[in-house]
Amino acid sequence: MEEKKQNVTVLEPLTSAREIEQAIEAILFAAGYPMRYDKLGEVLGLGTKDIKAMVSQMADRFNEEDTHHGIQLLCYPTTCQLTTKEKYAPYIREALGIRRGGNLSASSMEVLAVVAYNQPVTRSFVDLVRGVDSSYAVGSLLDKGLIEAAGRLDAPGRPMLYVTTDKFLRVFGINSLDELPETEALSVAAAQADGDQLSIEPSEAEAAESADPHDYTEAVDTEETNVIYEDGGAAPDTTSTDIKEE
């Protein structure tokens, strides 16, 4: 039986740095969602490290105070994305008829803060820090793609471990977790909860991971439109309806 030959697209190699940068800009603009450096390198015939360095230089130019661009280039550990600048959000909403939505609830913000500052963490750990059950908030954050499952803790009941996502960084307008503001109160509470967590009984661990439709959601890369930041403070991704509480 003859094997079917797959059609392979042969791209004309780009010979200058300027052409490569223009190609990167075009790809990011057309995508509207974060692109991986390794994928860009694969398409453009460059190594991931070279692409990352080139994108970083492009970002510096896009983000200069006196630039004529109304967009900015955001860089993350494994991806990069073109987005609109925060100052133009009101004009964009008015022009496109985008309705301003609500923000995360106080409980979801608390859970998100505990995860962000102490990740990876179990839901039991979050419950201990907050002093209340956090299953609904955890499920809501999973649905919104702001946190994701990252394996299981090697402990009785093998509870799920949760971490923040790249979308979390985009929503709050930061490039890495190192840019999170320092907070002593949360670290003290977390340290106390960490000590308490060592004494959790197997039954408690299993209860914390009891059957719940929101306990775990597979992380799925979705195509999102360009980020439009809200005025001041935490900015929602694409439109504020992405993180609106149900």
PDB file of C-alpha atoms in Angstrom:
ATOM      1  CA  MET A   1       0.000   0.000   0.000  1.00  0.00           C
ATOM      2  CA  GLU A   2       1.490   3.307  -1.020  1.00  0.00           C
ATOM      3  CA  GLU A   3       1.889   5.903   1.686  1.00  0.00           C
ATOM      4  CA  LYS A   4       0.120   9.151   1.083  1.00  0.00           C
ATOM      5  CA  LYS A   5       2.498  12.055   0.724  1.00  0.00           C
ATOM      6  CA  GLN A   6       1.656  14.995   2.942  1.00  0.00           C
ATOM      7  CA  ASN A   7       1.763  18.453   1.449  1.00  0.00           C
ATOM      8  CA  VAL A   8       4.536  20.383   3.165  1.00  0.00           C
ATOM      9  CA  THR A   9       4.513  24.150   2.861  1.00  0.00           C
ATOM     10  CA  VAL A  10       7.969  25.506   2.091  1.00  0.00           C
ATOM     11  CA  LEU A  11       8.328  29.075   3.338  1.00  0.00           C
ATOM     12  CA  GLU A  12      10.721  31.488   1.745  1.00  0.00           C
ATOM     13  CA  PRO A  13      13.468  32.193   4.297  1.00  0.00           C
ATOM     14  CA  LEU A  14      13.619  35.733   5.699  1.00  0.00           C
ATOM     15  CA  THR A  15      17.123  37.082   5.388  1.00  0.00           C
ATOM     16  CA  SER A  16      17.118  40.261   7.470  1.00  0.00           C
ATOM     17  CA  ALA A  17      16.356  40.988  11.110  1.00  0.00           C
ATOM     18  CA  ARG A  18      13.892  43.670  10.025  1.00  0.00           C
ATOM     19  CA  GLU A  19      11.882  41.180   7.969  1.00  0.00           C
ATOM     20  CA  ILE A  20      11.847  38.692  10.839  1.00  0.00           C
ATOM     21  CA  GLU A  21      10.610  41.344  13.272  1.00  0.00           C
ATOM     22  CA  GLN A  22       7.903  42.367  10.831  1.00  0.00           C
ATOM     23  CA  ALA A  23       6.868  38.722  10.476  1.00  0.00           C
ATOM     24  CA  ILE A  24       6.709  38.326  14.268  1.00  0.00           C
ATOM     25  CA  GLU A  25       4.580  41.466  14.534  1.00  0.00           C
ATOM     26  CA  ALA A  26       2.242  40.224  11.806  1.00  0.00           C
ATOM     27  CA  ILE A  27       1.860  36.784  13.413  1.00  0.00           C
ATOM     28  CA  LEU A  28       1.140  38.215  16.869  1.00  0.00           C
ATOM     29  CA  PHE A  29      -1.351  40.733  15.473  1.00  0.00           C
ATOM     30  CA  ALA A  30      -3.179  38.067  13.464  1.00  0.00           C
ATOM     31  CA  ALA A  31      -3.211  35.619  16.392  1.00  0.00           C
ATOM     32  CA  GLY A  32      -4.648  37.974  19.018  1.00  0.00           C
ATOM     33  CA  TYR A  33      -3.649  35.488  21.722  1.00  0.00           C
ATOM     34  CA  PRO A  34      -0.271  34.510  23.272  1.00  0.00           C
ATOM     35  CA  MET A  35       2.138  32.747  20.910  1.00  0.00           C
ATOM     36  CA  ARG A  36       4.880  30.435  22.103  1.00  0.00           C
ATOM     37  CA  TYR A  37       8.469  31.417  21.353  1.00  0.00           C
ATOM     38  CA  ASP A  38       9.285  27.906  20.172  1.00  0.00           C
ATOM     39  CA  LYS A  39       6.412  28.008  17.656  1.00  0.00           C
ATOM     40  CA  LEU A  40       7.602  31.356  16.315  1.00  0.00           C
ATOM     41  CA  GLY A  41      11.122  29.964  16.038  1.00  0.00           C
ATOM     42  CA  GLU A  42       9.872  26.888  14.221  1.00  0.00           C
ATOM     43  CA  VAL A  43       8.046  28.988  11.623  1.00  0.00           C
ATOM     44  CA  LEU A  44      10.810  31.559  11.176  1.00  0.00           C
ATOM     45  CA  GLY A  45      13.736  29.139  11.264  1.00  0.00           C
ATOM     46  CA  LEU A  46      15.345  30.474  14.441  1.00  0.00           C
ATOM     47  CA  GLY A  47      16.110  29.053  17.865  1.00  0.00           C
ATOM     48  CA  THR A  48      13.773  29.757  20.769  1.00  0.00           C
ATOM     49  CA  LYS A  49      16.443  31.760  22.599  1.00  0.00           C
ATOM     50  CA  ASP A  50      17.047  33.972  19.549  1.00  0.00           C
ATOM     51  CA  ILE A  51      13.329  34.595  19.058  1.00  0.00           C
ATOM     52  CA  LYS A  52      12.873  35.444  22.732  1.00  0.00           C
ATOM     53  CA  ALA A  53      15.752  37.948  22.622  1.00  0.00           C
ATOM     54  CA  MET A  54      14.360  39.550  19.449  1.00  0.00           C
ATOM     55  CA  VAL A  55      10.843  39.805  20.891  1.00  0.00           C
ATOM     56  CA  SER A  56      12.257  41.387  24.059  1.00  0.00           C
ATOM     57  CA  GLN A  57      13.961  44.096  21.983  1.00  0.00           C
ATOM     58  CA  MET A  58      10.757  44.674  20.036  1.00  0.00           C
ATOM     59  CA  ALA A  59       8.804  44.974  23.298  1.00  0.00           C
ATOM     60  CA  ASP A  60      11.136  47.707  24.541  1.00  0.00           C
ATOM     61  CA  ARG A  61      10.425  49.757  21.427  1.00  0.00           C
ATOM     62  CA  PHE A  62       6.674  49.163  21.529  1.00  0.00           C
ATOM     63  CA  ASN A  63       6.462  50.112  25.180  1.00  0.00           C
ATOM     64  CA  GLU A  64       8.492  53.328  25.084  1.00  0.00           C
ATOM     65  CA  GLU A  65       6.725  56.397  26.456  1.00  0.00           C
ATOM     66  CA  ASP A  66       7.116  58.443  23.264  1.00  0.00           C
ATOM     67  CA  THR A  67       6.267  55.645  20.822  1.00  0.00           C
ATOM     68  CA  HIS A  68       3.601  56.268  18.209  1.00  0.00           C
ATOM     69  CA  HIS A  69       2.098  52.795  18.749  1.00  0.00           C
ATOM     70  CA  GLY A  70      -1.275  52.333  20.423  1.00  0.00           C
ATOM     71  CA  ILE A  71      -0.413  48.721  21.192  1.00  0.00           C
ATOM     72  CA  GLN A  72       2.183  47.088  23.410  1.00  0.00           C
ATOM     73  CA  LEU A  73       4.103  43.822  23.287  1.00  0.00           C
ATOM     74  CA  LEU A  74       3.917  41.746  26.459  1.00  0.00           C
ATOM     75  CA  CYS A  75       6.548  39.070  27.168  1.00  0.00           C
ATOM     76  CA  TYR A  76       6.013  36.049  29.407  1.00  0.00           C
ATOM     77  CA  PRO A  77       8.283  33.095  30.245  1.00  0.00           C
ATOM     78  CA  THR A  78       7.140  30.945  27.302  1.00  0.00           C
ATOM     79  CA  THR A  79       4.833  33.214  25.282  1.00  0.00           C
ATOM     80  CA  CYS A  80       4.364  36.762  24.003  1.00  0.00           C
ATOM     81  CA  GLN A  81       1.335  38.766  22.908  1.00  0.00           C
ATOM     82  CA  LEU A  82       0.366  42.061  21.280  1.00  0.00           C
ATOM     83  CA  THR A  83      -2.268  43.966  23.273  1.00  0.00           C
ATOM     84  CA  THR A  84      -3.867  47.387  23.316  1.00  0.00           C
ATOM     85  CA  LYS A  85      -2.525  49.971  25.743  1.00  0.00           C
ATOM     86  CA  GLU A  86      -4.535  50.541  28.887  1.00  0.00           C
ATOM     87  CA  LYS A  87      -4.989  54.297  28.348  1.00  0.00           C
ATOM     88  CA  TYR A  88      -7.001  53.699  25.177  1.00  0.00           C
ATOM     89  CA  ALA A  89      -9.448  51.201  26.719  1.00  0.00           C
ATOM     90  CA  PRO A  90     -12.341  53.717  27.080  1.00  0.00           C
ATOM     91  CA  TYR A  91     -12.065  54.688  23.406  1.00  0.00           C
ATOM     92  CA  ILE A  92     -11.916  51.062  22.294  1.00  0.00           C
ATOM     93  CA  ARG A  93     -14.970  50.132  24.358  1.00  0.00           C
ATOM     94  CA  GLU A  94     -16.928  53.074  22.954  1.00  0.00           C
ATOM     95  CA  ALA A  95     -15.922  52.384  19.356  1.00  0.00           C
ATOM     96  CA  LEU A  96     -16.624  48.646  19.525  1.00  0.00           C
ATOM     97  CA  GLY A  97     -19.644  48.838  21.816  1.00  0.00           C
ATOM     98  CA  ILE A  98     -17.999  46.713  24.486  1.00  0.00           C
ATOM     99  CA  ARG A  99     -20.004  46.572  27.705  1.00  0.00           C
ATOM    100  CA  ARG A 100     -18.015  46.940  30.907  1.00  0.00           C
ATOM    101  CA  GLY A 101     -18.571  43.858  33.048  1.00  0.00           C
ATOM    102  CA  GLY A 102     -18.028  43.046  36.695  1.00  0.00           C
ATOM    103  CA  ASN A 103     -14.848  42.034  38.481  1.00  0.00           C
ATOM    104  CA  LEU A 104     -13.928  38.955  40.464  1.00  0.00           C
ATOM    105  CA  SER A 105     -15.768  38.534  43.743  1.00  0.00           C
ATOM    106  CA  ALA A 106     -13.968  39.144  47.019  1.00  0.00           C
ATOM    107  CA  SER A 107     -13.809  35.401  47.728  1.00  0.00           C
ATOM    108  CA  SER A 108     -12.288  34.639  44.318  1.00  0.00           C
ATOM    109  CA  MET A 109      -9.732  37.412  44.778  1.00  0.00           C
ATOM    110  CA  GLU A 110      -8.772  35.970  48.175  1.00  0.00           C
ATOM    111  CA  VAL A 111      -8.311  32.491  46.730  1.00  0.00           C
ATOM    112  CA  LEU A 112      -6.359  33.850  43.783  1.00  0.00           C
ATOM    113  CA  ALA A 113      -4.044  35.764  46.136  1.00  0.00           C
ATOM    114  CA  VAL A 114      -3.386  32.676  48.278  1.00  0.00           C
ATOM    115  CA  VAL A 115      -2.574  30.591  45.200  1.00  0.00           C
ATOM    116  CA  ALA A 116      -0.430  33.297  43.602  1.00  0.00           C
ATOM    117  CA  TYR A 117       1.744  33.895  46.671  1.00  0.00           C
ATOM    118  CA  ASN A 118       2.081  30.281  47.826  1.00  0.00           C
ATOM    119  CA  GLN A 119       1.796  28.076  44.722  1.00  0.00           C
ATOM    120  CA  PRO A 120       1.615  25.224  44.236  1.00  0.00           C
ATOM    121  CA  VAL A 121      -1.105  24.764  46.862  1.00  0.00           C
ATOM    122  CA  THR A 122      -3.943  22.371  47.596  1.00  0.00           C
ATOM    123  CA  ARG A 123      -7.531  23.439  48.133  1.00  0.00           C
ATOM    124  CA  SER A 124      -7.192  22.328  51.748  1.00  0.00           C
ATOM    125  CA  PHE A 125      -4.340  24.796  52.158  1.00  0.00           C
ATOM    126  CA  VAL A 126      -6.462  27.598  50.705  1.00  0.00           C
ATOM    127  CA  ASP A 127      -9.329  26.665  53.052  1.00  0.00           C
ATOM    128  CA  LEU A 128      -7.004  26.820  56.058  1.00  0.00           C
ATOM    129  CA  VAL A 129      -5.639  30.241  55.121  1.00  0.00           C
ATOM    130  CA  ARG A 130      -9.112  31.710  54.514  1.00  0.00           C
ATOM    131  CA  GLY A 131     -10.896  29.817  57.282  1.00  0.00           C
ATOM    132  CA  VAL A 132     -13.820  28.889  55.006  1.00  0.00           C
ATOM    133  CA  ASP A 133     -14.584  26.398  52.242  1.00  0.00           C
ATOM    134  CA  SER A 134     -13.147  27.601  48.930  1.00  0.00           C
ATOM    135  CA  SER A 135     -14.432  24.940  46.539  1.00  0.00           C
ATOM    136  CA  TYR A 136     -16.742  27.269  44.586  1.00  0.00           C
ATOM    137  CA  ALA A 137     -14.121  30.011  44.209  1.00  0.00           C
ATOM    138  CA  VAL A 138     -11.474  27.488  43.139  1.00  0.00           C
ATOM    139  CA  GLY A 139     -13.852  26.055  40.553  1.00  0.00           C
ATOM    140  CA  SER A 140     -14.714  29.515  39.271  1.00  0.00           C
ATOM    141  CA  LEU A 141     -11.041  30.429  38.868  1.00  0.00           C
ATOM    142  CA  LEU A 142     -10.399  27.144  37.052  1.00  0.00           C
ATOM    143  CA  ASP A 143     -13.266  27.862  34.659  1.00  0.00           C
ATOM    144  CA  LYS A 144     -11.872  31.320  33.956  1.00  0.00           C
ATOM    145  CA  GLY A 145      -8.396  29.939  33.295  1.00  0.00           C
ATOM    146  CA  LEU A 146      -6.733  32.029  36.017  1.00  0.00           C
ATOM    147  CA  ILE A 147      -5.488  28.941  37.881  1.00  0.00           C
ATOM    148  CA  GLU A 148      -4.871  25.366  36.746  1.00  0.00           C
ATOM    149  CA  ALA A 149      -4.091  21.949  38.163  1.00  0.00           C
ATOM    150  CA  ALA A 150      -0.388  21.065  38.287  1.00  0.00           C
ATOM    151  CA  GLY A 151      -0.205  17.527  39.612  1.00  0.00           C
ATOM    152  CA  ARG A 152      -1.001  16.021  43.008  1.00  0.00           C
ATOM    153  CA  LEU A 153       0.595  16.342  46.432  1.00  0.00           C
ATOM    154  CA  ASP A 154       2.368  13.219  47.665  1.00  0.00           C
ATOM    155  CA  ALA A 155       0.250  12.992  50.816  1.00  0.00           C
ATOM    156  CA  PRO A 156      -2.766  11.021  52.060  1.00  0.00           C
ATOM    157  CA  GLY A 157      -5.627  11.487  49.628  1.00  0.00           C
ATOM    158  CA  ARG A 158      -3.213  12.884  47.004  1.00  0.00           C
ATOM    159  CA  PRO A 159      -4.957  16.281  46.796  1.00  0.00           C
ATOM    160  CA  MET A 160      -4.651  18.336  43.627  1.00  0.00           C
ATOM    161  CA  LEU A 161      -2.088  21.124  43.471  1.00  0.00           C
ATOM    162  CA  TYR A 162      -3.023  24.453  41.910  1.00  0.00           C
ATOM    163  CA  VAL A 163      -0.924  27.207  40.312  1.00  0.00           C
ATOM    164  CA  THR A 164      -1.655  30.449  38.470  1.00  0.00           C
ATOM    165  CA  THR A 165      -1.585  30.587  34.670  1.00  0.00           C
ATOM    166  CA  ASP A 166      -0.159  32.891  32.017  1.00  0.00           C
ATOM    167  CA  LYS A 167      -3.665  34.289  31.664  1.00  0.00           C
ATOM    168  CA  PHE A 168      -3.443  35.390  35.310  1.00  0.00           C
ATOM    169  CA  LEU A 169      -0.330  37.395  34.422  1.00  0.00           C
ATOM    170  CA  ARG A 170      -2.071  38.977  31.423  1.00  0.00           C
ATOM    171  CA  VAL A 171      -5.202  39.852  33.353  1.00  0.00           C
ATOM    172  CA  PHE A 172      -3.254  41.645  36.073  1.00  0.00           C
ATOM    173  CA  GLY A 173      -0.809  43.286  33.705  1.00  0.00           C
ATOM    174  CA  ILE A 174       2.425  41.709  34.969  1.00  0.00           C
ATOM    175  CA  ASN A 175       5.134  39.748  33.200  1.00  0.00           C
ATOM    176  CA  SER A 176       6.075  37.359  36.021  1.00  0.00           C
ATOM    177  CA  LEU A 177       5.192  36.426  39.590  1.00  0.00           C
ATOM    178  CA  ASP A 178       8.247  38.377  40.747  1.00  0.00           C
ATOM    179  CA  GLU A 179       6.283  41.560  40.028  1.00  0.00           C
ATOM    180  CA  LEU A 180       3.590  40.737  42.595  1.00  0.00           C
ATOM    181  CA  PRO A 181       3.530  43.315  45.414  1.00  0.00           C
ATOM    182  CA  GLU A 182       4.957  42.144  48.717  1.00  0.00           C
ATOM    183  CA  THR A 183       2.525  41.310  51.510  1.00  0.00           C
ATOM    184  CA  GLU A 184       3.470  40.233  55.014  1.00  0.00           C
ATOM    185  CA  ALA A 185      -0.055  39.431  56.197  1.00  0.00           C
ATOM    186  CA  LEU A 186      -0.622  36.746  53.587  1.00  0.00           C
ATOM    187  CA  SER A 187       2.769  35.150  54.133  1.00  0.00           C
ATOM    188  CA  VAL A 188       2.181  34.928  57.904  1.00  0.00           C
ATOM    189  CA  ALA A 189      -1.264  33.393  57.414  1.00  0.00           C
ATOM    190  CA  ALA A 190       0.122  30.979  54.860  1.00  0.00           C
ATOM    191  CA  ALA A 191       2.974  29.970  57.164  1.00  0.00           C
ATOM    192  CA  GLN A 192       0.495  29.195  59.940  1.00  0.00           C
ATOM    193  CA  ALA A 193      -1.711  27.235  57.561  1.00  0.00           C
ATOM    194  CA  ASP A 194       1.307  25.364  56.251  1.00  0.00           C
ATOM    195  CA  GLY A 195       2.059  24.191  59.755  1.00  0.00           C
ATOM    196  CA  ASP A 196      -1.556  23.164  60.298  1.00  0.00           C
ATOM    197  CA  GLN A 197      -1.669  21.339  57.001  1.00  0.00           C
ATOM    198  CA  LEU A 198       0.975  18.884  58.157  1.00  0.00           C
ATOM    199  CA  SER A 199      -1.515  17.481  60.667  1.00  0.00           C
ATOM    200  CA  ILE A 200      -4.437  17.014  58.265  1.00  0.00           C
ATOM    201  CA  GLU A 201      -6.010  13.591  58.629  1.00  0.00           C
ATOM    202  CA  PRO A 202      -6.513  11.394  55.563  1.00  0.00           C
ATOM    203  CA  SER A 203     -10.280  11.764  55.912  1.00  0.00           C
ATOM    204  CA  GLU A 204      -9.946  15.559  55.877  1.00  0.00           C
ATOM    205  CA  ALA A 205      -7.740  15.446  52.811  1.00  0.00           C
ATOM    206  CA  GLU A 206     -10.262  13.273  51.009  1.00  0.00           C
ATOM    207  CA  ALA A 207     -13.107  15.569  52.076  1.00  0.00           C
ATOM    208  CA  ALA A 208     -11.218  18.577  50.756  1.00  0.00           C
ATOM    209  CA  GLU A 209     -10.985  16.848  47.389  1.00  0.00           C
ATOM    210  CA  SER A 210     -14.558  15.553  47.456  1.00  0.00           C
ATOM    211  CA  ALA A 211     -16.443  15.126  44.203  1.00  0.00           C
ATOM    212  CA  ASP A 212     -17.167  18.525  42.733  1.00  0.00           C
ATOM    213  CA  PRO A 213     -17.732  19.390  39.081  1.00  0.00           C
ATOM    214  CA  HIS A 214     -15.232  22.237  39.385  1.00  0.00           C
ATOM    215  CA  ASP A 215     -12.463  20.348  41.141  1.00  0.00           C
ATOM    216  CA  TYR A 216     -10.408  20.028  38.016  1.00  0.00           C
ATOM    217  CA  THR A 217     -10.557  21.462  34.542  1.00  0.00           C
ATOM    218  CA  GLU A 218      -8.051  20.584  31.862  1.00  0.00           C
ATOM    219  CA  ALA A 219      -6.097  23.643  30.759  1.00  0.00           C
ATOM    220  CA  VAL A 220      -7.009  24.377  27.149  1.00  0.00           C
ATOM    221  CA  ASP A 221      -5.372  26.990  24.950  1.00  0.00           C
ATOM    222  CA  THR A 222      -8.149  29.096  23.474  1.00  0.00           C
ATOM    223  CA  GLU A 223      -7.970  31.729  20.813  1.00  0.00           C
ATOM    224  CA  GLU A 224      -8.580  35.057  22.483  1.00  0.00           C
ATOM    225  CA  THR A 225      -8.831  38.517  21.014  1.00  0.00           C
ATOM    226  CA  ASN A 226      -6.425  41.304  21.935  1.00  0.00           C
ATOM    227  CA  VAL A 227      -6.415  42.286  25.592  1.00  0.00           C
ATOM    228  CA  ILE A 228      -8.252  45.466  26.456  1.00  0.00           C
ATOM    229  CA  TYR A 229      -7.261  46.700  29.870  1.00  0.00           C
ATOM    230  CA  GLU A 230      -9.626  48.339  32.317  1.00  0.00           C
ATOM    231  CA  ASP A 231      -8.871  51.755  33.786  1.00  0.00           C
ATOM    232  CA  GLY A 232      -6.456  51.406  36.693  1.00  0.00           C
ATOM    233  CA  GLY A 233      -5.994  48.443  39.008  1.00  0.00           C
ATOM    234  CA  ALA A 234      -6.403  44.867  37.871  1.00  0.00           C
ATOM    235  CA  ALA A 235      -7.254  44.697  34.209  1.00  0.00           C
ATOM    236  CA  PRO A 236      -9.408  41.969  32.648  1.00  0.00           C
ATOM    237  CA  ASP A 237      -8.291  40.020  29.587  1.00  0.00           C
ATOM    238  CA  THR A 238      -9.981  40.736  26.226  1.00  0.00           C
ATOM    239  CA  THR A 239     -13.149  42.084  27.890  1.00  0.00           C
ATOM    240  CA  SER A 240     -14.083  42.179  31.510  1.00  0.00           C
ATOM    241  CA  THR A 241     -16.732  39.515  30.956  1.00  0.00           C
ATOM    242  CA  ASP A 242     -13.900  36.940  30.952  1.00  0.00           C
ATOM    243  CA  ILE A 243     -13.628  37.191  34.720  1.00  0.00           C
ATOM    244  CA  LYS A 244     -17.149  38.140  35.612  1.00  0.00           C
ATOM    245  CA  GLU A 245     -18.593  36.132  38.498  1.00  0.00           C
ATOM    246  CA  GLU A 246     -21.561  33.919  37.735  1.00  0.00           C
TER     247      GLU A 246
END
